[in-house]
Amino acid sequence: MHPDKKQTIINAAMELFADKGFEGTSIREMAAKAGVNIAMVNYYFGSKEKLFEAMVEEKSTYFRERLTEVLNDASKNELQKIDTIIEDYVNRITSQHKYHRVIHQELMLQQREALHENIIAVFAKNKEVLKKIIDQGMKKKVFRKVDPELTIVTLFGTMHQALLSKSMCKFLIAKDANFDPYTDEVFKKRLINHIKQVMHAHLSNK
Amino acid sequence: MHPDKKQTIINAAMELFADKGFEGTSIREMAAKAGVNIAMVNYYFGSKEKLFEAMVEEKSTYFRERLTEVLNDASKNELQKIDTIIEDYVNRITSQHKYHRVIHQELMLQQREALHENIIAVFAKNKEVLKKIIDQGMKKKVFRKVDPELTIVTLFGTMHQALLSKSMCKFLIAKDANFDPYTDEVFKKRLINHIKQVMHAHLSNK
DNA sequence: ATTTAAATCAAACGTTTGTTTAATTTAAAC
DNA sequence: GTTTAAATTAAACAAACGTTTGATTTAAAT
């Protein structure tokens, strides 16, 4: 009938999971938000937990592409590749911050740990590509000798810290009450520039 | 009778909140873990939510001291002060990572938002001190011109990313299965050194 | 037009939830 | 030793939870 009804449920669920957590979100709430009968969730997905897994799976495929082409782009040097990834990733998080919040919450908890592997697998590709670029840069002596893994941690950690908690973001940036970091282009630029500056200083060997 | 029974409940609650989230933790579970009757929670704290608030309040006071003395330590230059804060903060998180996990989860959710102010207030002092040091360093031209707020974000973001999700940490560092980032002194040193290196490169004006 | 299967629904299922009650035990005050 | 208040308990509370049922509607297949 409605072939996108599953999708509607997944989208409603994700919003609620991001704002209230998995156990904080009830099936009745999701069904109401999606405009469907509460029985439809179990009809389509089998259970609340399987819906959650389906949501992670469905949203994560969105991020699995690209990035490898950056690695093999001969027109860019290592530092330019890092810059591209920074821009790319900030745009991803701002456009899909609810999904990233869900993922991040889930990884901090010690529940449904079987899911952690799936989530980590999405990051794996990104980490791999970044690691290769950093290693390459160090080999060519255009990068200074750094800790590759923790450099990646700093890269992602800065973005997540800046973008995944609105309260913390507002506090640190001290904007007015209706400031929204996910739509504010000025802030996005500011964040991108900062991370680039940090990474240039940290990596560059001049 | 037992004057530390409230404390026992708070400690049991915090562990469970950190692993399962607020709504994922039941009062019966906490009571069992603390070895008290389930009615004692409401008897002492009034409600589950008030217990949560009491926990945040009680644990946060632990972090409210120090740090100002670092600011006024005339024997240290600005970079040395930053180094001290890095060491200090990594030690805090590793020794109290469950508390930091709870705080971090809470800030990502859009529930109990009245609590966010209290939580943010704990960070406020730390941010203030760091900001003063960075501003001072920039004024003296020993620091390069940077974005002070986002520099703080990078500092905290790196630590949180590295220490608050065990799955992510294990994946990035690729240690064996029973590697524990909170007790592993080698990893702690490695993290401290990395953050220092990043901050030196980012801030230092030589 | 009839059949058949998928989709949708309101209602009910048995649990678990946070909280309260009312009785009992404990310990301090007098 | 009696009184009084605080602490502790088992039991019960209504509400909300995820899930299932069985009937009904919808749409495709024959």
XYZ file of C-alpha atoms (C1' of nucleotides) in Angstrom:
472
model
C 0.000 0.000 0.000
C 2.215 2.719 1.233
C 5.620 1.357 0.278
C 7.333 4.134 2.228
C 5.453 3.480 5.452
C 8.377 1.589 6.881
C 10.495 4.598 6.068
C 8.055 6.935 7.798
C 8.243 4.828 10.934
C 12.032 4.716 10.831
C 12.286 8.485 10.487
C 9.865 9.148 13.329
C 11.676 6.621 15.488
C 15.076 8.130 14.826
C 13.970 11.605 15.847
C 12.565 10.295 19.099
C 15.519 8.030 19.825
C 17.844 10.987 19.346
C 15.906 13.190 21.765
C 14.814 10.637 24.373
C 17.017 7.592 23.995
C 15.954 4.036 23.179
C 14.185 3.119 26.428
C 12.860 6.663 26.754
C 10.901 6.289 23.539
C 7.677 4.270 23.515
C 6.211 2.480 20.528
C 2.964 4.359 21.024
C 4.858 7.636 20.738
C 6.623 6.613 17.550
C 3.406 5.314 15.995
C 1.624 8.565 16.814
C 4.449 10.613 15.323
C 4.510 8.457 12.190
C 0.714 8.475 11.978
C 0.306 4.709 12.019
C -1.284 2.119 14.275
C 0.893 0.920 17.121
C 0.688 -2.664 15.852
C 2.429 -1.695 12.607
C 5.826 -1.445 14.251
C 5.830 -5.092 15.259
C 4.135 -6.065 12.021
C 6.891 -4.515 9.935
C 9.938 -4.889 12.144
C 9.122 -7.654 14.625
C 10.082 -5.753 17.731
C 11.224 -2.375 19.030
C 14.820 -3.550 19.146
C 14.717 -4.865 15.577
C 13.290 -1.547 14.451
C 16.266 0.133 16.074
C 18.655 -2.168 14.246
C 16.830 -1.593 10.972
C 17.108 2.154 11.528
C 20.854 2.005 12.144
C 21.341 -0.240 9.125
C 19.229 1.911 6.825
C 20.774 5.231 7.882
C 24.330 3.960 7.929
C 24.333 2.829 4.300
C 23.955 6.518 3.515
C 27.464 7.090 4.827
C 29.243 4.105 3.430
C 30.122 5.581 0.052
C 32.565 8.297 -1.019
C 35.777 9.055 0.896
C 37.783 6.414 -0.981
C 37.786 8.716 -3.992
C 39.368 11.363 -1.805
C 42.175 8.962 -0.965
C 43.001 8.346 -4.623
C 42.643 11.935 -5.809
C 46.068 12.627 -7.304
C 45.372 16.349 -7.656
C 45.366 16.781 -3.866
C 48.267 16.546 -1.456
C 47.820 14.929 1.948
C 46.884 18.109 3.771
C 44.305 18.992 1.151
C 42.804 15.540 1.509
C 42.455 16.031 5.249
C 40.788 19.372 4.590
C 38.289 17.776 2.237
C 37.415 15.120 4.785
C 36.927 17.760 7.483
C 34.503 19.729 5.312
C 32.751 16.547 4.289
C 32.295 15.262 7.795
C 31.083 18.527 9.301
C 28.463 18.697 6.566
C 27.426 15.127 7.239
C 26.962 15.654 10.941
C 25.090 18.924 10.626
C 22.721 17.473 8.036
C 22.198 14.222 9.960
C 22.891 15.200 13.529
C 19.962 13.239 14.960
C 21.344 10.029 13.520
C 24.805 10.794 14.849
C 23.355 11.507 18.270
C 21.652 8.115 18.321
C 24.847 6.370 17.295
C 26.887 8.221 19.847
C 24.465 7.512 22.679
C 24.382 3.870 21.790
C 28.163 3.529 21.838
C 28.366 4.984 25.333
C 25.840 2.549 26.779
C 26.477 -1.080 27.604
C 23.191 -2.259 26.188
C 22.558 -4.028 22.896
C 26.305 -4.407 22.517
C 25.924 -6.703 19.512
C 24.907 -3.574 17.641
C 28.173 -1.826 18.460
C 30.053 -3.869 15.886
C 27.686 -2.780 13.119
C 28.016 0.836 14.146
C 31.782 0.651 14.418
C 31.955 -0.938 10.981
C 30.581 2.267 9.495
C 33.389 4.239 11.074
C 35.941 1.633 10.084
C 36.155 2.717 6.464
C 36.563 6.366 7.436
C 39.259 5.535 9.919
C 41.081 3.369 7.409
C 41.146 6.096 4.771
C 42.304 8.730 7.249
C 44.975 6.437 8.601
C 46.334 5.804 5.115
C 46.522 9.514 4.369
C 48.313 10.265 7.634
C 50.752 7.387 7.206
C 51.453 8.465 3.647
C 52.047 12.047 4.733
C 54.453 10.930 7.445
C 56.326 8.676 5.019
C 56.731 11.574 2.595
C 57.917 13.759 5.490
C 55.281 16.365 4.664
C 53.649 15.394 7.953
C 55.406 15.472 11.264
C 55.541 12.259 13.329
C 52.196 11.967 15.101
C 49.946 9.377 16.733
C 47.670 8.490 13.792
C 44.850 6.883 15.794
C 44.636 9.654 18.356
C 44.867 12.262 15.634
C 41.696 10.745 14.209
C 40.190 10.836 17.691
C 40.921 14.555 17.892
C 39.386 15.126 14.475
C 36.127 13.319 15.230
C 36.103 14.271 18.901
C 36.161 17.975 18.148
C 33.226 17.700 15.757
C 31.165 15.513 18.025
C 31.823 17.672 21.046
C 30.883 20.802 19.126
C 27.803 19.458 17.387
C 26.137 16.665 19.342
C 25.125 18.486 22.515
C 23.144 21.626 21.887
C 23.369 22.762 25.511
C 27.139 22.413 25.571
C 27.470 24.097 22.212
C 25.332 27.042 23.254
C 27.271 27.396 26.454
C 30.676 27.375 24.812
C 29.733 29.614 21.948
C 27.438 31.802 24.065
C 24.950 32.716 21.374
C 21.336 33.748 21.906
C 18.693 31.261 22.991
C 17.434 30.270 19.556
C 20.882 29.692 18.091
C 20.940 26.415 16.206
C 24.429 25.039 15.457
C 23.079 22.705 12.770
C 21.696 25.396 10.503
C 23.986 28.294 11.395
C 26.332 28.556 8.400
C 28.616 31.024 10.154
C 29.237 28.592 12.980
C 29.793 25.732 10.552
C 32.467 27.741 8.735
C 34.033 28.711 12.027
C 34.196 25.089 13.129
C 35.647 23.915 9.827
C 38.305 26.627 9.920
C 39.247 25.779 13.482
C 39.652 22.064 12.829
C 41.694 22.780 9.724
C 43.925 25.136 11.701
C 44.435 22.539 14.414
C 45.198 19.777 11.944
C 47.558 21.948 9.892
C 49.540 22.948 12.963
C 49.526 19.409 14.272
C 50.453 17.641 11.054
C 52.331 20.087 8.866
C 56.109 19.711 8.895
C 57.264 23.146 7.789
C 20.948 4.375 61.061
C 23.247 3.901 58.175
C 24.247 7.469 57.465
C 25.947 6.395 54.235
C 22.944 4.529 52.890
C 22.013 7.464 50.699
C 25.546 7.345 49.360
C 25.295 3.638 48.654
C 22.127 4.203 46.637
C 23.705 7.075 44.715
C 26.742 5.008 43.809
C 24.688 2.026 42.678
C 22.431 4.319 40.676
C 25.315 6.059 38.965
C 26.855 2.808 37.759
C 23.557 1.670 36.297
C 22.742 5.038 34.760
C 26.143 5.040 33.069
C 25.648 1.572 31.583
C 21.931 1.624 30.803
C 20.804 5.223 30.763
C 18.198 6.896 32.967
C 15.043 5.271 31.591
C 16.903 1.996 31.057
C 17.528 1.703 34.784
C 14.737 0.595 37.104
C 14.419 1.473 40.749
C 14.193 -2.214 41.595
C 17.537 -2.791 39.885
C 19.209 0.036 41.784
C 17.751 -1.079 45.078
C 18.966 -4.616 44.512
C 22.451 -3.402 43.620
C 22.568 -1.133 46.656
C 21.100 -3.857 48.880
C 18.150 -1.813 50.106
C 14.394 -2.027 49.879
C 12.883 -0.474 46.762
C 10.854 1.958 48.849
C 14.023 3.528 50.263
C 14.737 5.395 47.046
C 11.531 7.363 47.253
C 11.852 7.636 51.004
C 15.262 9.290 50.768
C 15.069 11.133 47.460
C 11.369 11.546 46.687
C 11.513 10.201 43.152
C 13.753 8.579 40.581
C 14.338 11.903 38.879
C 15.231 13.646 42.143
C 17.680 10.857 42.898
C 19.274 11.541 39.550
C 19.560 15.229 40.349
C 20.990 14.452 43.774
C 23.557 12.185 42.140
C 24.670 14.849 39.677
C 24.841 17.438 42.433
C 26.773 15.198 44.811
C 29.296 13.974 42.233
C 29.820 17.354 40.631
C 30.942 19.067 43.830
C 33.888 16.717 43.654
C 35.105 18.567 40.565
C 34.402 22.111 41.557
C 37.657 22.825 43.359
C 41.257 23.198 42.147
C 42.074 24.552 38.709
C 41.990 28.185 39.849
C 45.278 27.615 41.610
C 46.701 26.515 38.283
C 45.633 29.824 36.792
C 47.489 31.810 39.419
C 50.622 29.684 39.570
C 53.353 32.196 38.728
C 55.987 29.473 38.360
C 54.278 28.141 35.211
C 54.009 29.767 31.818
C 50.799 29.507 29.777
C 51.755 26.329 27.941
C 52.769 24.621 31.165
C 49.417 25.570 32.655
C 47.621 23.961 29.721
C 49.747 20.842 30.207
C 48.797 20.650 33.865
C 45.112 20.941 33.037
C 45.387 18.196 30.420
C 46.998 15.804 32.892
C 44.491 16.758 35.536
C 41.484 16.242 33.337
C 42.560 12.912 31.879
C 43.077 11.643 35.406
C 39.657 12.892 36.429
C 37.865 11.196 33.579
C 39.662 7.889 33.923
C 39.002 7.766 37.653
C 35.376 8.851 37.308
C 34.450 7.781 33.827
C 31.032 6.447 34.800
C 30.023 9.840 36.093
C 31.301 11.536 32.966
C 29.391 9.068 30.828
C 26.168 9.898 32.643
C 26.762 13.616 32.231
C 27.599 13.254 28.582
C 24.556 11.127 27.821
C 22.325 13.565 29.595
C 23.609 16.541 27.622
C 22.897 14.818 24.325
C 19.284 14.077 25.200
C 16.448 16.554 25.202
C 14.976 15.272 28.438
C 15.181 16.810 31.878
C 16.654 19.896 30.272
C 16.412 21.882 33.498
C 19.301 19.710 34.675
C 21.498 20.801 31.795
C 22.142 24.163 33.407
C 23.435 22.517 36.564
C 25.696 20.239 34.567
C 26.960 23.056 32.387
C 27.702 25.111 35.482
C 30.295 22.540 36.525
C 32.064 22.939 33.210
C 31.735 26.712 33.347
C 34.569 27.205 35.811
C 36.899 24.980 33.822
C 36.060 26.772 30.618
C 36.585 30.158 32.250
C 40.025 29.264 33.545
C 41.110 27.787 30.225
C 39.810 30.801 28.354
C 41.775 33.152 30.589
C 44.981 31.219 30.047
C 44.523 31.159 26.276
C 43.652 34.859 26.119
C 46.637 35.693 28.284
C 48.940 33.613 26.087
C 47.660 35.325 22.964
C 48.078 38.767 24.512
C 51.680 37.958 25.426
C 52.233 36.667 21.863
C 53.499 33.353 23.226
C 50.334 31.833 21.740
C 49.348 32.146 18.141
C 45.945 33.656 17.304
C 43.375 30.896 17.774
C 39.670 30.385 18.413
C 39.648 30.062 22.223
C 36.215 28.429 22.575
C 36.797 25.852 19.871
C 40.282 25.166 21.196
C 38.614 24.172 24.450
C 36.168 22.037 22.453
C 39.113 20.212 20.871
C 40.721 19.683 24.257
C 37.636 18.200 25.889
C 36.356 16.573 22.713
C 39.512 14.535 22.257
C 39.378 13.209 25.817
C 35.689 12.408 25.712
C 35.937 10.710 22.348
C 38.866 8.629 23.516
C 37.541 7.679 26.937
C 33.746 7.631 27.044
C 32.959 4.878 24.563
C 34.785 1.657 25.233
C 33.777 0.107 21.919
C 35.052 3.076 19.943
C 38.232 3.210 21.977
C 38.963 -0.469 21.469
C 38.304 -0.160 17.766
C 40.581 2.822 17.277
C 43.385 1.546 19.434
C 42.909 -2.085 18.385
C 44.021 -3.727 21.577
C 42.983 -7.150 22.800
C 39.479 -7.883 24.044
C 40.062 -7.228 27.730
C 41.849 -3.923 27.218
C 40.441 -1.322 29.602
C 41.282 2.300 28.726
C 40.449 3.477 32.236
C 43.065 1.447 34.025
C 45.687 1.082 31.297
C 48.430 3.481 32.333
C 50.254 3.147 29.032
C 47.219 4.313 27.127
C 46.654 7.166 29.563
C 50.203 8.418 29.015
C 49.809 8.040 25.290
C 46.619 10.089 25.330
C 48.130 12.803 27.520
C 51.165 13.061 25.265
C 49.024 13.275 22.157
C 46.812 16.061 23.492
C 49.858 17.982 24.678
C 51.457 17.623 21.255
C 48.284 18.840 19.539
C 47.918 21.793 21.866
C 51.578 22.765 21.638
C 51.486 22.751 17.843
C 48.181 24.568 17.794
C 48.994 27.228 20.361
C 52.735 27.721 20.427
C 54.023 30.713 18.490
C 57.604 29.744 17.776
C -16.561 -11.243 -9.880
C -14.169 -14.193 -6.811
C -10.275 -15.515 -4.381
C -6.303 -14.701 -1.753
C -2.958 -12.457 0.653
C -1.280 -8.266 2.644
C -2.270 -4.295 5.456
C -4.633 -2.040 9.106
C -7.174 -1.681 13.161
C -9.138 -1.536 18.102
C -8.759 -4.157 21.892
C -6.672 -6.947 25.069
C -2.500 -9.519 26.814
C 0.703 -10.186 30.678
C 4.739 -7.519 32.583
C 7.116 -4.068 34.370
C 7.256 0.496 35.671
C 7.577 4.364 39.499
C 5.240 5.269 43.526
C 2.424 4.760 47.801
C 0.548 2.562 51.764
C 0.252 0.716 56.128
C 2.442 -2.209 59.268
C 6.660 -3.283 61.641
C 11.235 -2.740 63.344
C 14.946 0.096 65.045
C 17.078 3.554 67.637
C 17.181 7.651 70.005
C 14.901 10.925 73.621
C 12.973 11.514 77.882
C 11.268 1.696 80.782
C 8.292 4.297 78.143
C 7.577 7.361 74.442
C 8.403 9.112 70.016
C 10.206 9.567 65.721
C 12.933 7.643 62.038
C 13.977 3.688 59.248
C 12.657 -0.389 56.930
C 9.665 -3.666 55.073
C 6.273 -6.485 52.077
C 2.466 -5.629 49.598
C -0.360 -3.232 46.668
C -1.317 0.697 43.379
C -2.517 2.589 38.913
C -0.270 3.624 34.724
C 2.561 2.569 30.930
C 5.098 -0.663 28.608
C 6.081 -3.998 24.378
C 3.592 -7.364 22.177
C -0.240 -10.341 20.371
C -4.717 -11.374 18.868
C -8.550 -11.687 15.888
C -11.514 -9.193 13.107
C -11.805 -6.030 9.239
C -10.383 -3.460 5.321
C -7.640 -2.926 1.165
C -5.546 -4.222 -2.974
C -3.712 -7.330 -6.033
C -4.210 -12.002 -8.540
C -6.988 -15.158 -10.970
